[in-house]
CSV table of N, CA and C in Angstrom, one decimal:
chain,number,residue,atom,x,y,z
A,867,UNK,N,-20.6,-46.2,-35.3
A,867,UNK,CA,-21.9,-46.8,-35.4
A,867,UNK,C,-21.8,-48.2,-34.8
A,868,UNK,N,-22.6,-48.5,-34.1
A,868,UNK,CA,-23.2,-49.9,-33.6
A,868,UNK,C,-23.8,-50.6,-34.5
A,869,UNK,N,-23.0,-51.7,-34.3
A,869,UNK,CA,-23.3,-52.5,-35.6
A,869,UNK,C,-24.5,-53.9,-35.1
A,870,UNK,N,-25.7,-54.1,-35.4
A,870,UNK,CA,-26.5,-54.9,-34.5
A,870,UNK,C,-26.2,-56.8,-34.8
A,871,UNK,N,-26.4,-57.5,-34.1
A,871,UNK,CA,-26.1,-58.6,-34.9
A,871,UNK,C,-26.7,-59.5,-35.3
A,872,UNK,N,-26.4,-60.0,-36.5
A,872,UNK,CA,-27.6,-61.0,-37.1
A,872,UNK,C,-28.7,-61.2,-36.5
A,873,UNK,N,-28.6,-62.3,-35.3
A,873,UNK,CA,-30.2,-62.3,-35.0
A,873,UNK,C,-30.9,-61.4,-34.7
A,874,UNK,N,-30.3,-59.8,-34.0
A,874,UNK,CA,-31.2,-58.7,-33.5
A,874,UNK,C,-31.8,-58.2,-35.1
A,875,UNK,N,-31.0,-57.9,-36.4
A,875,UNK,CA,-31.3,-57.9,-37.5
A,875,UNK,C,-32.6,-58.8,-37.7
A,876,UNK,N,-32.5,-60.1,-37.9
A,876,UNK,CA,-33.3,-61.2,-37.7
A,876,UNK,C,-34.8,-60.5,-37.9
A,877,UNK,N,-34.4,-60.3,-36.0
A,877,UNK,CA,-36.0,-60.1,-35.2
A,877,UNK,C,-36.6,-58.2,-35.8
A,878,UNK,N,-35.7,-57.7,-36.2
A,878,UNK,CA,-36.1,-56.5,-36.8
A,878,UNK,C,-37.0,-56.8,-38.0
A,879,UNK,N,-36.2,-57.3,-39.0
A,879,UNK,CA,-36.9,-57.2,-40.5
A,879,UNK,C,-38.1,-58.3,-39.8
A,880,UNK,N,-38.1,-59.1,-39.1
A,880,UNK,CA,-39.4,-59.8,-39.2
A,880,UNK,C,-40.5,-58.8,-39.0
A,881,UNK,N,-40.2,-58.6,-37.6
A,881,UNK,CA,-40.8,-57.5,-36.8
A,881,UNK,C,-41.8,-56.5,-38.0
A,882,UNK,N,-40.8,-56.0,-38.8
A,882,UNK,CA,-41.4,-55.2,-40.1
A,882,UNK,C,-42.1,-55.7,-40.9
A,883,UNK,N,-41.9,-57.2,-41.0
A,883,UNK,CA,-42.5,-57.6,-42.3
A,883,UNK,C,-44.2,-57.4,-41.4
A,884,UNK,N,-44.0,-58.5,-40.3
A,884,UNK,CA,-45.2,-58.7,-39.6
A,884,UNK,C,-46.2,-56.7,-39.3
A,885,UNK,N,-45.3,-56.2,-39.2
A,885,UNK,CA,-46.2,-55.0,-39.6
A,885,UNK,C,-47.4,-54.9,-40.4
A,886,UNK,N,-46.2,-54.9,-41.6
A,886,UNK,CA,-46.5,-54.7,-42.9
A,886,UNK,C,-47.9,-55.3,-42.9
A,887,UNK,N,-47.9,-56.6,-42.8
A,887,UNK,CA,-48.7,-58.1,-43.0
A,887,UNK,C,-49.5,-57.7,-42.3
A,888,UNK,N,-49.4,-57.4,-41.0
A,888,UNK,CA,-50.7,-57.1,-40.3
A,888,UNK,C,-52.0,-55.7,-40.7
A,889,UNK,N,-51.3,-54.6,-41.8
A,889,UNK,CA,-52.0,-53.9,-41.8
A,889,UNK,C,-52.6,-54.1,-43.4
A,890,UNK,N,-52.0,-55.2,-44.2
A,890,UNK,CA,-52.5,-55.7,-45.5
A,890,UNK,C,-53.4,-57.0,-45.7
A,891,UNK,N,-53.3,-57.8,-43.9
A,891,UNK,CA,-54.0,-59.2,-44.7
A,891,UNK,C,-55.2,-59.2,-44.6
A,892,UNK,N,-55.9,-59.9,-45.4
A,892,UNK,CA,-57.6,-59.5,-45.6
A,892,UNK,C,-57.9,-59.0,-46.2
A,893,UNK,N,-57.2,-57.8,-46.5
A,893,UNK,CA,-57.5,-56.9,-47.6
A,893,UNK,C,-58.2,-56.8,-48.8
A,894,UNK,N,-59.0,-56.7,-49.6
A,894,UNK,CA,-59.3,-56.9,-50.7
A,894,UNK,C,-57.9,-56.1,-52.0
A,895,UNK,N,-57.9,-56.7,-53.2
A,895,UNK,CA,-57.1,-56.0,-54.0
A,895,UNK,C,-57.7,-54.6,-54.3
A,896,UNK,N,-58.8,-54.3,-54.6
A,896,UNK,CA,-59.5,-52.4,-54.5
A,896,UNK,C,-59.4,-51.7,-53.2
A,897,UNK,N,-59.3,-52.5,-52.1
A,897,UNK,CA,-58.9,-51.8,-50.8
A,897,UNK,C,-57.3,-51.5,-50.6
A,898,UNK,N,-56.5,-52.5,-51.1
A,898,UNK,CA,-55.2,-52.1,-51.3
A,898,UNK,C,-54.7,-51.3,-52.5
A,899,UNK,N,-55.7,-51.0,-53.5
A,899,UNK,CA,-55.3,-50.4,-54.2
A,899,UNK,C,-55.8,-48.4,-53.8
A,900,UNK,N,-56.4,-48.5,-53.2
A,900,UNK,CA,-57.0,-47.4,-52.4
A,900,UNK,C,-56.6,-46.2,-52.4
A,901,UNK,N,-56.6,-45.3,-52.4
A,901,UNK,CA,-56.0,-44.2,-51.6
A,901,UNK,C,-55.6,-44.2,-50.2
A,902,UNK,N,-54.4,-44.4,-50.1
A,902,UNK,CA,-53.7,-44.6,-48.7
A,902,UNK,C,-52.4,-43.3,-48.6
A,903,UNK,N,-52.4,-42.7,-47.5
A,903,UNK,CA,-51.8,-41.5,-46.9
A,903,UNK,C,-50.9,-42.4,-46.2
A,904,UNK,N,-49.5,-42.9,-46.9
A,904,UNK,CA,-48.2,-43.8,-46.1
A,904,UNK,C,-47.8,-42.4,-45.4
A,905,UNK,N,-46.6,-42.8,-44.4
A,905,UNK,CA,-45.8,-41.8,-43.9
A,905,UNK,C,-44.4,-42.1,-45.2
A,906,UNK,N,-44.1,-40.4,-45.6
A,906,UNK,CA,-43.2,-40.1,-46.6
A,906,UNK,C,-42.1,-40.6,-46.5
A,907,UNK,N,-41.3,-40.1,-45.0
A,907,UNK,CA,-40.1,-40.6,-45.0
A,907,UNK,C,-39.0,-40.5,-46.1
A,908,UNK,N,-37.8,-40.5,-46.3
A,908,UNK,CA,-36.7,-40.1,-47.5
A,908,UNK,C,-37.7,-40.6,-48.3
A,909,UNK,N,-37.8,-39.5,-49.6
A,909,UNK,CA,-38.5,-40.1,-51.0
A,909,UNK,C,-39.6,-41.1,-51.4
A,910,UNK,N,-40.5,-41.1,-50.1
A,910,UNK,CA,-41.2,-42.5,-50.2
A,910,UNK,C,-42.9,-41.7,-50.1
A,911,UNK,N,-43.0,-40.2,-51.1
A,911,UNK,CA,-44.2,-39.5,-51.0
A,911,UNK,C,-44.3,-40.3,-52.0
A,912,UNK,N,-44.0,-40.9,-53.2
A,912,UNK,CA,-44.7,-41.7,-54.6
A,912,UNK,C,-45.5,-42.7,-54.6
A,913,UNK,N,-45.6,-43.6,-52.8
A,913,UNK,CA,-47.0,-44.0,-52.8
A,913,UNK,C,-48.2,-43.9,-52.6
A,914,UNK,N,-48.7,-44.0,-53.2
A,914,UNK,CA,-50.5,-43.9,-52.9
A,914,UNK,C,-51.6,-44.9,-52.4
A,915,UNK,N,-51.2,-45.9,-52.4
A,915,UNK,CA,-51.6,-46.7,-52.0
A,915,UNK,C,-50.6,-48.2,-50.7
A,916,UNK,N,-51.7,-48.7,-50.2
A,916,UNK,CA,-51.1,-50.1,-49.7
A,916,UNK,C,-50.0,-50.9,-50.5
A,917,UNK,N,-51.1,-50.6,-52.1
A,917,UNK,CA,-50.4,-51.7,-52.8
A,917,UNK,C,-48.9,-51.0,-53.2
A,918,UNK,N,-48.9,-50.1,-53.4
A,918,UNK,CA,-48.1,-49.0,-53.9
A,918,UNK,C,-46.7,-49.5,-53.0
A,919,UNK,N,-47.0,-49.3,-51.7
A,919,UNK,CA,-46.3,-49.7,-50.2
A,919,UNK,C,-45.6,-51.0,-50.4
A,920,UNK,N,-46.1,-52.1,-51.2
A,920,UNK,CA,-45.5,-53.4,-50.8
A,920,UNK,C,-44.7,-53.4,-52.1
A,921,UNK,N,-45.4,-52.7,-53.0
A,921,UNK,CA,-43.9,-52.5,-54.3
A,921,UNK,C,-42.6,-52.0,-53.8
A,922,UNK,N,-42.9,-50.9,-53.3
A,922,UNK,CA,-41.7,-49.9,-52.4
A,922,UNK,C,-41.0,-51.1,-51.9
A,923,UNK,N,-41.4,-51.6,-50.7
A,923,UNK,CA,-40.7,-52.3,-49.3
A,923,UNK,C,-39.5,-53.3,-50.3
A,924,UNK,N,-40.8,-54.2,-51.1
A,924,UNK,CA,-40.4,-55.1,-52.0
A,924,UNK,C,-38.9,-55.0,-52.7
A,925,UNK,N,-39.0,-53.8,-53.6
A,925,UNK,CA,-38.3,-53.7,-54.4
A,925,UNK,C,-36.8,-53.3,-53.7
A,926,UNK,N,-36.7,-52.5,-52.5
A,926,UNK,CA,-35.6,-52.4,-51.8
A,926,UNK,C,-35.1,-53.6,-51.1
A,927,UNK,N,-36.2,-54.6,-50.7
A,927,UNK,CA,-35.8,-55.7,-50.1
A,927,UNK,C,-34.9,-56.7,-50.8
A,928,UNK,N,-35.5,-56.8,-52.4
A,928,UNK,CA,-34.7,-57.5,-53.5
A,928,UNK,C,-33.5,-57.1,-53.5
A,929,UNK,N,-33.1,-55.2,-53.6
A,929,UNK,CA,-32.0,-54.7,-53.5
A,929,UNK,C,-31.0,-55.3,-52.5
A,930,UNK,N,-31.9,-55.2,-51.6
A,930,UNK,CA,-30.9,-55.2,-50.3
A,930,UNK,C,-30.3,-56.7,-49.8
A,931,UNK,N,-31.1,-58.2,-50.7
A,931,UNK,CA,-30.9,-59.2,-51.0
A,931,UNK,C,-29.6,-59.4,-51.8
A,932,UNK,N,-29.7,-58.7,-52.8
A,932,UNK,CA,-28.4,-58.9,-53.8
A,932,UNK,C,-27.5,-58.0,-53.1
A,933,UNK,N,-27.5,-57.4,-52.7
A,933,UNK,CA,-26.1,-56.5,-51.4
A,933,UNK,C,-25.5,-57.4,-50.6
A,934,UNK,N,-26.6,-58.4,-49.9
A,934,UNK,CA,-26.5,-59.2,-49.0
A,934,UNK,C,-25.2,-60.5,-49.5
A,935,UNK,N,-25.9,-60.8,-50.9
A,935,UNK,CA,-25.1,-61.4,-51.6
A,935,UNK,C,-23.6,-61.0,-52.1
A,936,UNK,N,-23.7,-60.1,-52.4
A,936,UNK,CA,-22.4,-59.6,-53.5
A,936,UNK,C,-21.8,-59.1,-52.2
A,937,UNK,N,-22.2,-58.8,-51.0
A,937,UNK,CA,-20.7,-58.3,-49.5
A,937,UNK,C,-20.6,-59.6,-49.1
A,938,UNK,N,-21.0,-61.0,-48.6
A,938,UNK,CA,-20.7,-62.1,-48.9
A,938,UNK,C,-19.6,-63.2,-49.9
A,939,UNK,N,-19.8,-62.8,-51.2
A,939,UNK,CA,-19.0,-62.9,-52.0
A,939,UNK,C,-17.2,-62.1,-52.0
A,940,UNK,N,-17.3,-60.9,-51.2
A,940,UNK,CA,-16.5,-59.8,-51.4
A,940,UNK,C,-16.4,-59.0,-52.3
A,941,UNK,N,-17.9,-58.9,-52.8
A,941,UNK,CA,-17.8,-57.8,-53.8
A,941,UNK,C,-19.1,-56.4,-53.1
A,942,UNK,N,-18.8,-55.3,-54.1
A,942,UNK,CA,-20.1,-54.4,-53.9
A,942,UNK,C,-20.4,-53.8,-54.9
A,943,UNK,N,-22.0,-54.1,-54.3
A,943,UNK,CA,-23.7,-54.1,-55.6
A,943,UNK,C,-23.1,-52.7,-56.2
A,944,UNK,N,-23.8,-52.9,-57.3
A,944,UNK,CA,-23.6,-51.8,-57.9
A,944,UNK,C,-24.9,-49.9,-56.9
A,945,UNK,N,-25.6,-50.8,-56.5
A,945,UNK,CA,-26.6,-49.6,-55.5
A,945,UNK,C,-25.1,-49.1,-54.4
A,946,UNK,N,-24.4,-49.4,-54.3
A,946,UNK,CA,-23.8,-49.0,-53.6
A,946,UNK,C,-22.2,-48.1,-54.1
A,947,UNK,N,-22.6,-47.8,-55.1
A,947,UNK,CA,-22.2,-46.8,-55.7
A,947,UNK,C,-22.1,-45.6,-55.3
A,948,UNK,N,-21.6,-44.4,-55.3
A,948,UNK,CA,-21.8,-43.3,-55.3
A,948,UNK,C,-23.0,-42.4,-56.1
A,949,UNK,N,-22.7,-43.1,-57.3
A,949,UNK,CA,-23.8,-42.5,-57.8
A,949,UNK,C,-25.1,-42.1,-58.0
A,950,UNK,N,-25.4,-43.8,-57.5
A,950,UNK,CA,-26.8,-44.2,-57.0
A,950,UNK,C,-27.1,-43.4,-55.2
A,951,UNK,N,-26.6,-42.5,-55.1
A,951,UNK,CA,-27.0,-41.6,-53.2
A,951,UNK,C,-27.4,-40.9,-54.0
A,952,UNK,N,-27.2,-40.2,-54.9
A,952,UNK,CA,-28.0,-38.9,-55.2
A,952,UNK,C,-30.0,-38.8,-55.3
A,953,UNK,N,-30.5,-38.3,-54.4
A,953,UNK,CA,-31.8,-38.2,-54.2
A,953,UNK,C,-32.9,-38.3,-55.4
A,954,UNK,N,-32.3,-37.3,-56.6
A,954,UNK,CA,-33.4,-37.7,-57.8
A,954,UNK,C,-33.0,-38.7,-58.6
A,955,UNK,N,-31.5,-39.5,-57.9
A,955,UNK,CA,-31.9,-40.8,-58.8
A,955,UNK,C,-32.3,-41.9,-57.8
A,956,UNK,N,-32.2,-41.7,-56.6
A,956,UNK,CA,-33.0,-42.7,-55.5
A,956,UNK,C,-34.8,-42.5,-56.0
A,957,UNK,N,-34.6,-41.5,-56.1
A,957,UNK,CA,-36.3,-41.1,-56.3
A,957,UNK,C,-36.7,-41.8,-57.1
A,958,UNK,N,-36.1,-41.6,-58.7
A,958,UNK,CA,-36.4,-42.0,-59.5
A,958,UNK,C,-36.3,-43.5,-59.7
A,959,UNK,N,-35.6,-44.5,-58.7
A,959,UNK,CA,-35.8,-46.0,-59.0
A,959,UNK,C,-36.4,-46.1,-57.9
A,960,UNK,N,-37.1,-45.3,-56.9
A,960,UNK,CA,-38.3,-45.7,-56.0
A,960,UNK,C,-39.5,-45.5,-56.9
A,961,UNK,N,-39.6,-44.6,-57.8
A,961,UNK,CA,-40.9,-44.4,-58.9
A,961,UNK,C,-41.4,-45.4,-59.7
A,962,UNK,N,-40.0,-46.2,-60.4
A,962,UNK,CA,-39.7,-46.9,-61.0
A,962,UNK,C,-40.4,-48.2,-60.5
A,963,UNK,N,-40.0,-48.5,-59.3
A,963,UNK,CA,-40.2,-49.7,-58.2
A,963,UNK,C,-41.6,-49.8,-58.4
A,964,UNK,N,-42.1,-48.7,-58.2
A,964,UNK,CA,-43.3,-48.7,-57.7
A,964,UNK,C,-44.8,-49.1,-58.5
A,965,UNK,N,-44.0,-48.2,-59.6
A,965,UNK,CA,-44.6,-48.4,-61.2
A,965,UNK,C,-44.9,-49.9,-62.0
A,966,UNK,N,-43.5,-50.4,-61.7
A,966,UNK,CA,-43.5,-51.6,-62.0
A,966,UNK,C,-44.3,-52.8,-61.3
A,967,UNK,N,-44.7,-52.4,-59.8
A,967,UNK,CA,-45.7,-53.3,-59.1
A,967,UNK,C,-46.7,-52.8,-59.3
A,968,UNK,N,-47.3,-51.8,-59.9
A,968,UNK,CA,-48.8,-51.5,-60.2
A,968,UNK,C,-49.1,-52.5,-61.1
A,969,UNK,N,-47.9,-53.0,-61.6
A,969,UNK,CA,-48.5,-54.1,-63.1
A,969,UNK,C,-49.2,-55.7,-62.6
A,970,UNK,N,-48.6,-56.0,-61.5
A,970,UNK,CA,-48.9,-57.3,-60.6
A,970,UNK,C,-50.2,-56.8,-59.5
A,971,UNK,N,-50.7,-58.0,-59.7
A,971,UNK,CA,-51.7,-57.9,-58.1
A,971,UNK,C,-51.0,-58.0,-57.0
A,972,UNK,N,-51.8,-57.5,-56.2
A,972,UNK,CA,-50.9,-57.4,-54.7
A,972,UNK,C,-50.7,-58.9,-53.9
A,973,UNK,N,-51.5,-60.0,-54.6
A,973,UNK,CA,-51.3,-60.9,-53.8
A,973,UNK,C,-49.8,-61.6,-54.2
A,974,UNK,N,-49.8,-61.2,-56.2
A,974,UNK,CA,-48.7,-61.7,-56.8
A,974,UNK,C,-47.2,-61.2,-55.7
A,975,UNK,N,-47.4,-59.9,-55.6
A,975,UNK,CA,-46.3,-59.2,-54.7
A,975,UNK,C,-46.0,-59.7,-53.5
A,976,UNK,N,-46.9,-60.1,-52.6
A,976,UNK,CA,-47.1,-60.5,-51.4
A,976,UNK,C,-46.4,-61.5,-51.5
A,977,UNK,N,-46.9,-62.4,-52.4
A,977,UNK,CA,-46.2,-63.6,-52.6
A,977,UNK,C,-44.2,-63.5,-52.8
A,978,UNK,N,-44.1,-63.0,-54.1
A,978,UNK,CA,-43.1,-62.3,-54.0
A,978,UNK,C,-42.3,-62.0,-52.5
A,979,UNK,N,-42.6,-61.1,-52.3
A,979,UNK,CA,-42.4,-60.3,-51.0
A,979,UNK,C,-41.6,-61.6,-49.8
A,980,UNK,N,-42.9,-62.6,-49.8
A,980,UNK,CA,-42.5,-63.8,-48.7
A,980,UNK,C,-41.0,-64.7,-48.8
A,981,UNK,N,-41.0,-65.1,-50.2
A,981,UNK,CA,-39.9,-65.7,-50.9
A,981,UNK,C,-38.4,-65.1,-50.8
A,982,UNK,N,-38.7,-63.5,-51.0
A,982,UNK,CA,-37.4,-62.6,-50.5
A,982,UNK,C,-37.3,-62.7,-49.0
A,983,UNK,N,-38.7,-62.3,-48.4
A,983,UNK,CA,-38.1,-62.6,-47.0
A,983,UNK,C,-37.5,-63.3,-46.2
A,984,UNK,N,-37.5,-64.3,-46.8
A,984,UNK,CA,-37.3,-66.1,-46.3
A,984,UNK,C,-35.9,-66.1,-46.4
A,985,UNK,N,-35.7,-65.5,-47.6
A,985,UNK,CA,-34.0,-65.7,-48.6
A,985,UNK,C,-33.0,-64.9,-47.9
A,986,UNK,N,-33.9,-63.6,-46.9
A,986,UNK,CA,-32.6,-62.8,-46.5
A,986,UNK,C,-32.7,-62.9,-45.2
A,987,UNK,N,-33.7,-63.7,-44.6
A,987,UNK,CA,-33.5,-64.5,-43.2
A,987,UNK,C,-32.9,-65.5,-43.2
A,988,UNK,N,-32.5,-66.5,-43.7
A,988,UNK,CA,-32.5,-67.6,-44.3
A,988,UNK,C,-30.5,-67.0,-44.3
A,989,UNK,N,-30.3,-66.2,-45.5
A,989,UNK,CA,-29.0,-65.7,-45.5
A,989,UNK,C,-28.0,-65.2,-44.4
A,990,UNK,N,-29.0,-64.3,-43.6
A,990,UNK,CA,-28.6,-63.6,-42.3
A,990,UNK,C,-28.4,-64.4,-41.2
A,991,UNK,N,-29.3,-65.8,-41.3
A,991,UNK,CA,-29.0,-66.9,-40.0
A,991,UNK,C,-27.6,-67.8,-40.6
A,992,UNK,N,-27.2,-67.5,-42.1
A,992,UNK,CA,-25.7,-68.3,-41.8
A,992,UNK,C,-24.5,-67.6,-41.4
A,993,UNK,N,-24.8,-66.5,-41.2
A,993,UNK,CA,-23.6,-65.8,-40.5
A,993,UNK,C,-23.4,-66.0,-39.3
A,994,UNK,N,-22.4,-66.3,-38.6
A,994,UNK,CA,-21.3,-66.2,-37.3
A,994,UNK,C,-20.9,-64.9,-37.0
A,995,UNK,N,-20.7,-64.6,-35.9
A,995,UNK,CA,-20.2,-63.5,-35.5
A,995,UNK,C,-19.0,-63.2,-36.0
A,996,UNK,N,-18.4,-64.1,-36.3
A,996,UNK,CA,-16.7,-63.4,-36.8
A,996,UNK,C,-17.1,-63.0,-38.4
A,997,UNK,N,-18.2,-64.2,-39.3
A,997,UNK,CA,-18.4,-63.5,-40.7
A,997,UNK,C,-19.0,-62.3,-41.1
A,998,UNK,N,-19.7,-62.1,-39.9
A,998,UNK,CA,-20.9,-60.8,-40.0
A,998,UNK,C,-19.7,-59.5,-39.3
A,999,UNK,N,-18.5,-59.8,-38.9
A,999,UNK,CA,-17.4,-58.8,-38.3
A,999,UNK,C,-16.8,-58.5,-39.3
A,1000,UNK,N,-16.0,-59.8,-39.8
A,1000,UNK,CA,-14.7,-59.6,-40.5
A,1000,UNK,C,-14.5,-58.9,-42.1
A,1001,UNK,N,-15.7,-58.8,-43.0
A,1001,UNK,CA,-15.4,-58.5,-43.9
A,1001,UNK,C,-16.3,-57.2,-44.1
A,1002,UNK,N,-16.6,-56.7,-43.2
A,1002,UNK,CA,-17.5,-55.5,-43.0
A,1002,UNK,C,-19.2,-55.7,-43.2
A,1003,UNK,N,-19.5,-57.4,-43.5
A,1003,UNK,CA,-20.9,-57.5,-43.6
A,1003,UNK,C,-22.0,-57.1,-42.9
A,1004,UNK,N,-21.8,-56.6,-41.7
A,1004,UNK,CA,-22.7,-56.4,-41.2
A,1004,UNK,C,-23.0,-54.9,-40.8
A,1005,UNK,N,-21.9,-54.4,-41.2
A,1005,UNK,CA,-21.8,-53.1,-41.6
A,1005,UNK,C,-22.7,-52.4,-43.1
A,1006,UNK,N,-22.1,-53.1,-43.4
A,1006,UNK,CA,-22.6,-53.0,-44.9
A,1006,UNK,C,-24.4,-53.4,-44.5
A,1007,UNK,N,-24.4,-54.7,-44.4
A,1007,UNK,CA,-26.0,-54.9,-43.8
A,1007,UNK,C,-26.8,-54.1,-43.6
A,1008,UNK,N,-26.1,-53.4,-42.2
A,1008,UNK,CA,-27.1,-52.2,-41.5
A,1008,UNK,C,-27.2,-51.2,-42.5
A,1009,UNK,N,-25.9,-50.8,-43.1
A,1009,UNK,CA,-26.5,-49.3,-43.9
A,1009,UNK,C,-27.2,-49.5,-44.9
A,1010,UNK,N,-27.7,-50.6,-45.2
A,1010,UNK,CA,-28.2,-50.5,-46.9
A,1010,UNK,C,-30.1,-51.4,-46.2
A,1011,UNK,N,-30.1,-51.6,-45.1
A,1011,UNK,CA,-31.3,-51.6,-44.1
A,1011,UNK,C,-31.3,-50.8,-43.2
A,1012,UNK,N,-31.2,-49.5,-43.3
A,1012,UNK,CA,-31.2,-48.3,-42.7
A,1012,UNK,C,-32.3,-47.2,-43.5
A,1013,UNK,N,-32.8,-46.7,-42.7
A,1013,UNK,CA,-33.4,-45.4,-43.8
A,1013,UNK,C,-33.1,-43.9,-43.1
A,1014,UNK,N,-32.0,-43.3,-43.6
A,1014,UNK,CA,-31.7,-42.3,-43.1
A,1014,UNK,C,-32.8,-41.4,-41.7
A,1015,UNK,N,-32.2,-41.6,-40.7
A,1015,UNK,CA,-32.7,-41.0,-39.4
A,1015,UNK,C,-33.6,-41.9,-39.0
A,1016,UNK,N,-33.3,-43.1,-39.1
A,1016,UNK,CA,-34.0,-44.2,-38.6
A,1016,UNK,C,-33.9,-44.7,-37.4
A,1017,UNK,N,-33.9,-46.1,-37.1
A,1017,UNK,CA,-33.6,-46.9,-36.4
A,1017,UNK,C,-33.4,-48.1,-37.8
A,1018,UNK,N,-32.2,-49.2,-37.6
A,1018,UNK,CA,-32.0,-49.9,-38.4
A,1018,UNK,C,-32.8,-51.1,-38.8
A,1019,UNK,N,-32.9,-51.5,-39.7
A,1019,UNK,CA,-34.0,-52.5,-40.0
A,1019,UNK,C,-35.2,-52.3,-39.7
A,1020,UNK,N,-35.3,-51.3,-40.0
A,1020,UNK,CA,-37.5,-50.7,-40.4
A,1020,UNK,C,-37.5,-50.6,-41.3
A,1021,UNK,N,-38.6,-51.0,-42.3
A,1021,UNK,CA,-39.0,-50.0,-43.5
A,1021,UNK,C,-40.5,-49.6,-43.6
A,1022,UNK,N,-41.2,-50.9,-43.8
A,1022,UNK,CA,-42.7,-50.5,-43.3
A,1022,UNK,C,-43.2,-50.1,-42.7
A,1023,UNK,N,-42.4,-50.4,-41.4
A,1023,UNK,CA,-42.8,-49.9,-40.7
A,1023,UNK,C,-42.6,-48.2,-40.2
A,1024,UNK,N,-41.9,-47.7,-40.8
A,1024,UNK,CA,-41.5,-46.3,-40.7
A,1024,UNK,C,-42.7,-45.5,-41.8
A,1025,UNK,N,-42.9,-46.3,-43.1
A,1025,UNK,CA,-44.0,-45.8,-43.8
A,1025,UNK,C,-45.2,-45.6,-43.0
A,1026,UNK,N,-45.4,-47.1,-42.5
A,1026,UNK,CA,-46.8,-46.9,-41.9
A,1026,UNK,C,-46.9,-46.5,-40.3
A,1027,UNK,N,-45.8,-45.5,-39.8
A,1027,UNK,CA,-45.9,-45.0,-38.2
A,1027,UNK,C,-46.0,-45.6,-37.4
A,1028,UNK,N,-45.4,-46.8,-37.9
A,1028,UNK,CA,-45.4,-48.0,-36.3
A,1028,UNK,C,-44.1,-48.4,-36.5
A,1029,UNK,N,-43.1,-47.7,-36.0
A,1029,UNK,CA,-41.3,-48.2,-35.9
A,1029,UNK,C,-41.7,-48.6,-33.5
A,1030,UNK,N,-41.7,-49.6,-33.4
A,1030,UNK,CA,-41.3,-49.8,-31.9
A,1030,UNK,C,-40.8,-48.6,-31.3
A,1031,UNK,N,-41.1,-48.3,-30.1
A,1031,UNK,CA,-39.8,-47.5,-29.6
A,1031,UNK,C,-38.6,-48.6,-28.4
A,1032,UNK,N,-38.1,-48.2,-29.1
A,1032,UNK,CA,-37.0,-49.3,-28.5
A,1032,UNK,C,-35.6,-48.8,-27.8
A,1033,UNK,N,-35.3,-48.7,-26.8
A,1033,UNK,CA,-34.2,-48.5,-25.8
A,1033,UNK,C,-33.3,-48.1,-26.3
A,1034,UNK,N,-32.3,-47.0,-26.3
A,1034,UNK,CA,-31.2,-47.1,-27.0
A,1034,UNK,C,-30.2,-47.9,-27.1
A,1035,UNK,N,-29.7,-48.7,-26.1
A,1035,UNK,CA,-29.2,-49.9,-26.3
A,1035,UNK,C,-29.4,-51.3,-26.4
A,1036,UNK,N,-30.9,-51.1,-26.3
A,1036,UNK,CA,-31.9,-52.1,-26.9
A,1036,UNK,C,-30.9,-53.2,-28.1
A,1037,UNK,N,-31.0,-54.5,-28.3
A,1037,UNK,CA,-30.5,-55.4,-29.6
A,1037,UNK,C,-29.4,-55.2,-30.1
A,1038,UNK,N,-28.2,-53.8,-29.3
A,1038,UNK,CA,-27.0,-54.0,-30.1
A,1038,UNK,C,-26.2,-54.6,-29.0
A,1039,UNK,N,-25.1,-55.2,-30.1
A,1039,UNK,CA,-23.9,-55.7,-29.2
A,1039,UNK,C,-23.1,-54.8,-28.6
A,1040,UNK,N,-22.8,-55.5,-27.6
A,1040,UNK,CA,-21.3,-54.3,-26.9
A,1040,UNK,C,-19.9,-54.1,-27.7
């Protein structure tokens, strides 16, 4: 696997967020709460809505925040378990995820949402090339900002059918 580096990471997750953002702002909260037809992608038929969508993104992003942390540290998240790949329990803390943002307004989330973003951009720009090599971080990175049969660092954008098409050798290192 080709491992991408920080900054191409970087400009991915932005790239996604700005997606995202672009197809939510203005929105009213009854318009995001809507009936919306996301693209499914692994396990990701349990939303119904926009707002539904930014619980999802959200709630993996947090995930994939504390990953970011604990491979850093030299440790690994507990998501990265074995146990947690099995499909009806992915499913089930994507339901979970999702459930739990129906409780918040979307702007609450949004907000949310920005503060994570910052934190794992913000994280990802202190890495060096030798820290994002040497202890497998950026390995680890990519796969846990992967969505099986993807391209790395989408997520909204894979929901909502606008992943770039992008070169095959497009943003990775040699």
């Amino acid at each position: 696997m080709t491992i991408l580096s920080p900054g191409n990471a970087i400009g991915r997750l932005r790239a996604d967020r700005d997606i995202l953002l672009a197809r939510v702002t203005g929105l009213t909260e009854e318009q995001l709460d809507a009936d919306y037809l996301v693209d499914s992608g692994p396990l990701g038929d349990f939303c119904r809505s926009l707002h539904d969508l930014i619980a999802h993104v959200l709630m993996w992003d947090e995930i994939n925040l504390a990953v970011l942390t604990e491979a850093a540290a030299g440790r690994q998240h507990w998501s990265l378990d074995p146990r947690w790949e099995d499909p009806a329990v992915g499913r089930a803390l994507n339901i979970g995820g999702v459930e739990a943002g129906r409780h918040l307004p979307a702007s609450l989330l949004l907000h949310r949402s920005a503060s994570v973003h910052d934190a794992i951009v913000a994280d990802l720009s202190r890495f060096g090339e030798e820290s994002w090599d040497s202890p497998g971080l950026g390995a680890v990175t990519q796969r846990v900002w992967t969505v099986p049969g993807n391209p790395a660092y989408w997520h909204a954008a894979i929901h909502l059918g606008q992943v770039p098409s992008i070169p095959p050798a497009a943003g990775r290192r040699p």
